[in-house]
mmCIF file of C-alpha atoms and ligand atoms in Angstrom:
data_model
loop_
_atom_site.group_PDB
_atom_site.id
_atom_site.type_symbol
_atom_site.label_atom_id
_atom_site.label_comp_id
_atom_site.label_asym_id
_atom_site.label_seq_id
_atom_site.Cartn_x
_atom_site.Cartn_y
_atom_site.Cartn_z
ATOM 1 C CA MET A 1 21.823 24.237 -27.862
ATOM 2 C CA THR A 2 18.366 22.948 -28.558
ATOM 3 C CA ASN A 3 19.549 19.370 -28.394
ATOM 4 C CA ILE A 4 21.420 19.859 -25.117
ATOM 5 C CA THR A 5 18.413 21.566 -23.538
ATOM 6 C CA SER A 6 15.973 18.895 -24.637
ATOM 7 C CA SER A 7 18.305 16.130 -23.490
ATOM 8 C CA ILE A 8 18.614 17.682 -20.030
ATOM 9 C CA HIS A 9 14.874 18.092 -19.915
ATOM 10 C CA GLU A 10 14.351 14.457 -20.872
ATOM 11 C CA LYS A 11 16.809 13.322 -18.217
ATOM 12 C CA LEU A 12 15.153 15.339 -15.477
ATOM 13 C CA TRP A 13 11.747 14.098 -16.493
ATOM 14 C CA THR A 14 12.879 10.477 -16.463
ATOM 15 C CA ASN A 15 14.392 10.937 -13.016
ATOM 16 C CA ALA A 16 11.094 12.278 -11.743
ATOM 17 C CA LYS A 17 9.578 8.785 -12.046
ATOM 18 C CA PHE A 18 9.905 6.107 -9.415
ATOM 19 C CA LEU A 19 12.566 3.581 -10.503
ATOM 20 C CA GLY A 20 12.140 4.510 -14.172
ATOM 21 C CA PHE A 21 8.434 3.653 -14.202
ATOM 22 C CA ASP A 22 8.098 5.653 -17.398
ATOM 23 C CA ALA A 23 5.281 3.880 -19.272
ATOM 24 C CA SER A 24 2.390 6.134 -20.230
ATOM 25 C CA PHE A 25 -0.974 5.593 -18.572
ATOM 26 C CA ASP A 26 -2.294 3.942 -21.739
ATOM 27 C CA GLU A 27 0.666 1.573 -22.047
ATOM 28 C CA ALA A 28 0.797 0.568 -18.393
ATOM 29 C CA SER A 29 -0.683 -2.500 -16.741
ATOM 30 C CA VAL A 30 0.146 -1.080 -13.291
ATOM 31 C CA VAL A 31 -0.418 2.561 -12.399
ATOM 32 C CA VAL A 32 1.560 3.953 -9.451
ATOM 33 C CA PHE A 33 0.527 7.213 -7.824
ATOM 34 C CA GLY A 34 1.069 9.051 -4.538
ATOM 35 C CA VAL A 35 -1.603 10.356 -2.194
ATOM 36 C CA PRO A 36 0.292 12.674 0.190
ATOM 37 C CA PHE A 37 -2.385 12.965 2.883
ATOM 38 C CA ASP A 38 -1.824 12.736 6.645
ATOM 39 C CA GLY A 39 -4.706 14.863 7.898
ATOM 40 C CA THR A 40 -6.105 12.436 10.509
ATOM 41 C CA THR A 41 -2.799 11.096 11.826
ATOM 42 C CA SER A 42 -3.272 10.572 15.552
ATOM 43 C CA ASN A 43 0.344 10.599 16.684
ATOM 44 C CA ARG A 44 3.217 11.918 14.548
ATOM 45 C CA PRO A 45 2.387 13.416 11.129
ATOM 46 C CA GLY A 46 4.718 13.326 8.127
ATOM 47 C CA THR A 47 3.455 10.611 5.767
ATOM 48 C CA ARG A 48 2.581 13.311 3.248
ATOM 49 C CA PHE A 49 6.320 13.464 2.510
ATOM 50 C CA SER A 50 6.627 9.777 1.600
ATOM 51 C CA THR A 51 6.550 9.802 -2.182
ATOM 52 C CA SER A 52 8.618 12.962 -2.545
ATOM 53 C CA ALA A 53 11.345 11.138 -0.559
ATOM 54 C CA MET A 54 10.842 7.760 -2.275
ATOM 55 C CA ARG A 55 11.321 8.860 -5.874
ATOM 56 C CA PRO A 56 14.933 10.078 -5.514
ATOM 57 C CA GLU A 57 15.729 7.228 -3.095
ATOM 58 C CA SER A 58 14.496 4.676 -5.660
ATOM 59 C CA TYR A 59 17.461 5.446 -7.973
ATOM 60 C CA GLY A 60 19.578 3.382 -5.587
ATOM 61 C CA LEU A 61 17.557 0.273 -6.425
ATOM 62 C CA GLU A 62 18.145 -2.149 -9.264
ATOM 63 C CA THR A 63 15.214 -2.778 -11.584
ATOM 64 C CA TYR A 64 15.812 -6.530 -11.174
ATOM 65 C CA SER A 65 14.469 -8.351 -8.126
ATOM 66 C CA PRO A 66 16.656 -11.344 -7.191
ATOM 67 C CA LEU A 67 13.887 -12.508 -4.877
ATOM 68 C CA LEU A 68 11.184 -12.643 -7.537
ATOM 69 C CA ASP A 69 13.449 -13.136 -10.575
ATOM 70 C CA LEU A 70 11.501 -10.355 -12.296
ATOM 71 C CA ASP A 71 12.635 -7.024 -13.730
ATOM 72 C CA THR A 72 10.663 -3.799 -13.942
ATOM 73 C CA GLY A 73 12.278 -3.223 -17.342
ATOM 74 C CA ASP A 74 10.232 -6.126 -18.743
ATOM 75 C CA VAL A 75 6.833 -4.732 -17.785
ATOM 76 C CA ALA A 76 4.899 -1.511 -18.367
ATOM 77 C CA ILE A 77 4.439 0.484 -15.190
ATOM 78 C CA ALA A 78 3.408 4.142 -15.073
ATOM 79 C CA ASP A 79 4.265 6.521 -12.276
ATOM 80 C CA MET A 80 1.623 9.219 -12.547
ATOM 81 C CA GLY A 81 3.079 11.360 -9.745
ATOM 82 C CA GLU A 82 0.968 12.756 -6.951
ATOM 83 C CA VAL A 83 -2.798 13.042 -6.965
ATOM 84 C CA SER A 84 -3.801 16.661 -6.485
ATOM 85 C CA LEU A 85 -5.619 16.711 -3.142
ATOM 86 C CA ASN A 86 -7.476 19.409 -1.195
ATOM 87 C CA LEU A 87 -5.577 18.566 1.986
ATOM 88 C CA GLY A 88 -7.667 20.628 4.400
ATOM 89 C CA ASN A 89 -10.881 18.772 3.602
ATOM 90 C CA THR A 90 -10.808 15.077 4.507
ATOM 91 C CA GLN A 91 -14.090 14.120 2.829
ATOM 92 C CA LEU A 92 -13.083 15.841 -0.386
ATOM 93 C CA VAL A 93 -9.680 14.097 -0.292
ATOM 94 C CA LEU A 94 -11.392 10.725 0.085
ATOM 95 C CA ASN A 95 -13.662 11.475 -2.877
ATOM 96 C CA GLN A 96 -10.678 12.540 -4.973
ATOM 97 C CA ILE A 97 -8.786 9.320 -4.204
ATOM 98 C CA GLN A 98 -11.839 7.161 -4.927
ATOM 99 C CA ALA A 99 -12.292 8.883 -8.301
ATOM 100 C CA VAL A 100 -8.645 8.258 -9.243
ATOM 101 C CA VAL A 101 -8.726 4.580 -8.272
ATOM 102 C CA ALA A 102 -12.050 4.095 -10.085
ATOM 103 C CA ASP A 103 -10.510 5.682 -13.171
ATOM 104 C CA VAL A 104 -7.510 3.328 -13.097
ATOM 105 C CA LEU A 105 -9.756 0.298 -12.606
ATOM 106 C CA SER A 106 -12.153 1.303 -15.366
ATOM 107 C CA ALA A 107 -9.169 1.382 -17.747
ATOM 108 C CA ASN A 108 -8.561 -2.269 -16.719
ATOM 109 C CA LYS A 109 -5.292 -1.410 -14.988
ATOM 110 C CA LYS A 110 -4.078 -2.158 -11.496
ATOM 111 C CA PRO A 111 -3.735 0.724 -9.050
ATOM 112 C CA LEU A 112 -0.665 0.782 -6.788
ATOM 113 C CA MET A 113 -1.146 3.646 -4.385
ATOM 114 C CA ILE A 114 1.499 5.126 -2.102
ATOM 115 C CA GLY A 115 0.283 6.848 1.066
ATOM 116 C CA GLY A 116 -0.018 8.921 3.012
ATOM 117 C CA GLU A 117 -1.709 7.689 6.113
ATOM 118 C CA HIS A 118 -3.822 4.534 6.102
ATOM 119 C CA LEU A 119 -7.173 6.311 5.730
ATOM 120 C CA VAL A 120 -6.312 6.674 2.030
ATOM 121 C CA SER A 121 -6.957 2.945 1.628
ATOM 122 C CA LEU A 122 -10.664 3.380 2.436
ATOM 123 C CA PRO A 123 -11.638 5.221 -0.773
ATOM 124 C CA ALA A 124 -9.393 2.839 -2.742
ATOM 125 C CA LEU A 125 -11.251 -0.124 -1.239
ATOM 126 C CA LYS A 126 -14.597 1.505 -2.057
ATOM 127 C CA ALA A 127 -13.616 1.900 -5.696
ATOM 128 C CA VAL A 128 -12.279 -1.670 -5.824
ATOM 129 C CA TYR A 129 -15.452 -2.975 -4.155
ATOM 130 C CA GLU A 130 -17.605 -1.220 -6.751
ATOM 131 C CA LYS A 131 -15.808 -3.067 -9.545
ATOM 132 C CA TYR A 132 -15.238 -6.316 -7.618
ATOM 133 C CA PRO A 133 -18.029 -6.741 -5.017
ATOM 134 C CA ASP A 134 -16.510 -10.106 -4.039
ATOM 135 C CA VAL A 135 -13.084 -8.589 -3.207
ATOM 136 C CA HIS A 136 -11.041 -9.925 -0.286
ATOM 137 C CA ILE A 137 -8.480 -7.822 1.561
ATOM 138 C CA ILE A 138 -5.037 -8.891 2.753
ATOM 139 C CA HIS A 139 -3.882 -6.358 5.341
ATOM 140 C CA LEU A 140 -0.410 -6.269 6.925
ATOM 141 C CA ASP A 141 -0.152 -3.867 9.854
ATOM 142 C CA ALA A 142 0.896 -3.487 13.490
ATOM 143 C CA HIS A 143 -2.569 -2.043 14.119
ATOM 144 C CA THR A 144 -6.002 -3.506 13.450
ATOM 145 C CA ASP A 145 -7.369 -0.104 12.334
ATOM 146 C CA LEU A 146 -10.801 -1.461 13.304
ATOM 147 C CA ALA A 147 -11.715 1.176 15.911
ATOM 148 C CA ASP A 148 -15.175 2.640 15.495
ATOM 149 C CA MET A 149 -13.935 6.127 16.410
ATOM 150 C CA LEU A 150 -10.502 7.668 16.940
ATOM 151 C CA SER A 151 -10.005 11.112 18.461
ATOM 152 C CA GLY A 152 -13.722 11.701 17.908
ATOM 153 C CA GLU A 153 -13.439 10.919 14.203
ATOM 154 C CA LYS A 154 -15.294 8.227 12.267
ATOM 155 C CA TYR A 155 -12.888 8.673 9.350
ATOM 156 C CA SER A 156 -9.330 8.201 10.587
ATOM 157 C CA HIS A 157 -6.260 6.112 9.883
ATOM 158 C CA GLY A 158 -7.194 4.097 12.990
ATOM 159 C CA THR A 159 -10.768 3.402 11.823
ATOM 160 C CA PHE A 160 -10.457 2.898 8.084
ATOM 161 C CA MET A 161 -10.787 -0.882 8.198
ATOM 162 C CA ARG A 162 -13.887 -0.667 10.396
ATOM 163 C CA ARG A 163 -15.508 1.576 7.775
ATOM 164 C CA ALA A 164 -14.447 -0.920 5.095
ATOM 165 C CA TYR A 165 -15.822 -3.813 7.174
ATOM 166 C CA GLU A 166 -19.197 -2.048 7.201
ATOM 167 C CA PHE A 167 -19.573 -2.514 3.451
ATOM 168 C CA LEU A 168 -17.366 -5.571 2.863
ATOM 169 C CA GLY A 169 -18.963 -7.652 5.606
ATOM 170 C CA GLU A 170 -17.698 -10.828 7.234
ATOM 171 C CA GLY A 171 -15.202 -13.228 5.695
ATOM 172 C CA ARG A 172 -13.448 -10.623 3.550
ATOM 173 C CA ILE A 173 -10.690 -9.153 5.722
ATOM 174 C CA TYR A 174 -7.436 -10.988 6.553
ATOM 175 C CA GLN A 175 -5.041 -9.196 8.893
ATOM 176 C CA PHE A 176 -1.457 -10.156 9.755
ATOM 177 C CA GLY A 177 1.298 -8.893 12.026
ATOM 178 C CA LEU A 178 -1.126 -7.277 14.469
ATOM 179 C CA ARG A 179 0.082 -6.189 17.872
ATOM 180 C CA SER A 180 -2.007 -3.132 18.740
ATOM 181 C CA GLY A 181 -5.688 -2.342 19.095
ATOM 182 C CA CYS A 182 -8.353 -2.237 21.778
ATOM 183 C CA ARG A 183 -9.977 -5.497 22.927
ATOM 184 C CA GLU A 184 -13.071 -4.913 20.803
ATOM 185 C CA GLU A 185 -10.916 -4.627 17.680
ATOM 186 C CA PHE A 186 -9.623 -8.146 18.280
ATOM 187 C CA ASN A 187 -13.166 -9.518 18.532
ATOM 188 C CA ILE A 188 -14.850 -8.369 15.344
ATOM 189 C CA PRO A 189 -16.891 -11.234 13.859
ATOM 190 C CA GLY A 190 -15.696 -12.592 10.536
ATOM 191 C CA VAL A 191 -12.316 -10.853 10.440
ATOM 192 C CA TYR A 192 -9.287 -13.149 10.231
ATOM 193 C CA GLN A 193 -6.475 -11.951 12.476
ATOM 194 C CA GLU A 194 -2.981 -13.276 13.025
ATOM 195 C CA LYS A 195 -1.259 -11.559 15.914
ATOM 196 C CA PHE A 196 2.491 -10.846 16.120
ATOM 197 C CA ASP A 197 3.514 -12.701 12.973
ATOM 198 C CA ILE A 198 2.657 -13.507 9.370
ATOM 199 C CA THR A 199 3.155 -17.270 9.425
ATOM 200 C CA THR A 200 -0.341 -18.063 8.096
ATOM 201 C CA THR A 201 -0.281 -15.891 4.974
ATOM 202 C CA GLY A 202 0.588 -18.894 2.797
ATOM 203 C CA GLU A 203 -2.383 -20.898 4.046
ATOM 204 C CA ILE A 204 -4.809 -17.977 3.609
ATOM 205 C CA ILE A 205 -3.442 -17.154 0.147
ATOM 206 C CA LYS A 206 -4.154 -20.792 -0.868
ATOM 207 C CA GLN A 207 -7.703 -20.436 0.462
ATOM 208 C CA LEU A 208 -8.118 -17.314 -1.648
ATOM 209 C CA SER A 209 -7.096 -19.021 -4.918
ATOM 210 C CA GLY A 210 -9.088 -17.662 -7.826
ATOM 211 C CA LYS A 211 -10.486 -14.768 -5.790
ATOM 212 C CA ASN A 212 -10.145 -11.049 -6.410
ATOM 213 C CA VAL A 213 -7.810 -9.695 -3.736
ATOM 214 C CA TYR A 214 -6.555 -6.250 -2.740
ATOM 215 C CA VAL A 215 -3.358 -5.989 -0.687
ATOM 216 C CA THR A 216 -2.708 -3.158 1.761
ATOM 217 C CA ILE A 217 0.650 -2.897 3.520
ATOM 218 C CA ASP A 218 1.248 -0.539 6.425
ATOM 219 C CA VAL A 219 5.031 -0.329 6.714
ATOM 220 C CA ASP A 220 4.706 -0.361 10.520
ATOM 221 C CA VAL A 221 4.079 -4.109 10.289
ATOM 222 C CA LEU A 222 7.889 -4.199 10.185
ATOM 223 C CA ASP A 223 9.734 -3.874 13.464
ATOM 224 C CA PRO A 224 10.555 -0.267 14.425
ATOM 225 C CA SER A 225 14.247 -1.239 14.498
ATOM 226 C CA ILE A 226 14.122 -1.562 10.706
ATOM 227 C CA MET A 227 11.230 0.842 10.021
ATOM 228 C CA PRO A 228 11.581 3.803 12.401
ATOM 229 C CA GLY A 229 10.291 6.134 9.701
ATOM 230 C CA THR A 230 6.613 5.820 10.494
ATOM 231 C CA GLY A 231 4.163 7.696 12.665
ATOM 232 C CA THR A 232 2.885 5.093 15.132
ATOM 233 C CA LEU A 233 5.743 2.889 16.290
ATOM 234 C CA GLU A 234 4.903 -0.471 17.819
ATOM 235 C CA ALA A 235 7.622 -2.819 19.081
ATOM 236 C CA GLY A 236 7.570 -6.520 18.232
ATOM 237 C CA GLY A 237 7.242 -6.326 14.463
ATOM 238 C CA ILE A 238 8.274 -8.692 11.697
ATOM 239 C CA THR A 239 11.565 -8.702 9.800
ATOM 240 C CA TYR A 240 12.070 -7.799 6.164
ATOM 241 C CA ARG A 241 12.875 -11.454 5.411
ATOM 242 C CA GLN A 242 9.432 -12.443 6.707
ATOM 243 C CA LEU A 243 7.929 -9.887 4.355
ATOM 244 C CA GLU A 244 9.916 -11.446 1.505
ATOM 245 C CA LYS A 245 8.365 -14.834 2.251
ATOM 246 C CA PHE A 246 4.958 -13.149 1.858
ATOM 247 C CA PHE A 247 6.022 -11.581 -1.471
ATOM 248 C CA LEU A 248 6.960 -15.007 -2.819
ATOM 249 C CA GLU A 249 3.617 -16.399 -1.679
ATOM 250 C CA LEU A 250 1.851 -13.585 -3.547
ATOM 251 C CA LYS A 251 3.923 -14.156 -6.676
ATOM 252 C CA ASN A 252 3.219 -17.887 -6.681
ATOM 253 C CA SER A 253 -0.462 -17.591 -5.810
ATOM 254 C CA ASP A 254 -3.507 -18.142 -8.003
ATOM 255 C CA MET A 255 -5.262 -15.060 -6.663
ATOM 256 C CA ASN A 256 -6.290 -12.216 -8.949
ATOM 257 C CA ILE A 257 -4.545 -9.312 -7.228
ATOM 258 C CA VAL A 258 -6.564 -6.319 -8.407
ATOM 259 C CA GLY A 259 -4.574 -3.574 -6.701
ATOM 260 C CA ALA A 260 -2.435 -2.689 -3.719
ATOM 261 C CA ASP A 261 -1.180 0.107 -1.556
ATOM 262 C CA ILE A 262 1.798 0.869 0.678
ATOM 263 C CA VAL A 263 1.141 3.391 3.410
ATOM 264 C CA GLU A 264 2.405 5.165 6.532
ATOM 265 C CA LEU A 265 6.037 5.791 5.543
ATOM 266 C CA SER A 266 7.039 9.016 7.290
ATOM 267 C CA PRO A 267 10.561 9.978 6.116
ATOM 268 C CA PRO A 268 11.101 12.852 8.611
ATOM 269 C CA TYR A 269 11.462 10.308 11.464
ATOM 270 C CA ASP A 270 14.371 8.436 9.911
ATOM 271 C CA ASN A 271 17.137 10.748 8.816
ATOM 272 C CA SER A 272 19.306 7.777 7.814
ATOM 273 C CA GLY A 273 16.969 7.229 4.839
ATOM 274 C CA SER A 274 16.832 3.516 5.619
ATOM 275 C CA SER A 275 13.073 3.415 6.111
ATOM 276 C CA THR A 276 12.533 5.188 2.803
ATOM 277 C CA ALA A 277 14.898 2.769 1.036
ATOM 278 C CA THR A 278 13.013 -0.174 2.541
ATOM 279 C CA ALA A 279 9.663 1.253 1.422
ATOM 280 C CA CYS A 280 11.087 1.673 -2.095
ATOM 281 C CA LYS A 281 12.074 -1.985 -2.159
ATOM 282 C CA ILE A 282 8.601 -3.002 -1.007
ATOM 283 C CA LEU A 283 7.153 -0.876 -3.784
ATOM 284 C CA ARG A 284 9.418 -2.487 -6.394
ATOM 285 C CA GLU A 285 8.438 -6.006 -5.304
ATOM 286 C CA ILE A 286 4.707 -5.279 -5.172
ATOM 287 C CA SER A 287 4.745 -3.516 -8.533
ATOM 288 C CA LEU A 288 6.524 -6.523 -10.084
ATOM 289 C CA ILE A 289 3.999 -8.911 -8.549
ATOM 290 C CA LEU A 290 1.061 -6.850 -9.814
ATOM 291 C CA ALA A 291 2.536 -6.509 -13.296
ATOM 292 C CA ASN A 292 3.120 -10.252 -13.585
ATOM 293 C CA LYS A 293 -0.225 -11.521 -12.315
HETATM 294 MN MN1 MN B 1 -0.351 0.745 11.471
#
């Protein structure tokens, strides 16, 4: 009986990890964790349910990526589960996320954070900036997220990049796939912006050779026809194949990618599960890129 019980327990525990990311924290080069926070979402909430939907959905994925010719079975990735967050208190949540990312970085590992809404990237960027003051940001999104205020809030998923800009300064932020924002957000000095497409990622990635880079991907950069499971839909997005071109550029680059995040998946808005499956595939590809760079 003891053996049967322990074997069931082991099986359940293994299944609790994203795509069998079962390395321990100490063994891992990449540390995956969820931050289920959607407290400042301006339109439709639900991103707090992203990782709880992604883990079971990830069992449908192979560990091998035909695109990258890399396999998660060949690298050490830890899925640490969800960060325990005091969801009613935004400032406390931000501090908690910053502490976790700082901890991962101080262990010389790469954080791969799953949101949650996009505000969760701000404390991650602060922690990354503290370790790498020269860090550059590659940001894929339908929205600039450069508003100074949103719904009366300085700290919101629509303002997080403006807050980051305040400490990063000019020449550090590279945005792609943009198709929404107020006029001012498209005229911020020293922020690179490609509207509607991601055709210039390759050129920018070459320019950033040798630099420390953090990558943040809002899944709404994809067209709503393939990513309906998100809170702030914006027509005119890119295709998954365009995203794959970007993944290959990252894999083949000479940048030092110090961490990444994938945010704004909101499973309740896509009952087909397709959006969640797509987000899982993005997570597999980014984790493989991080683990091999
Ligand atoms: Mn967005």
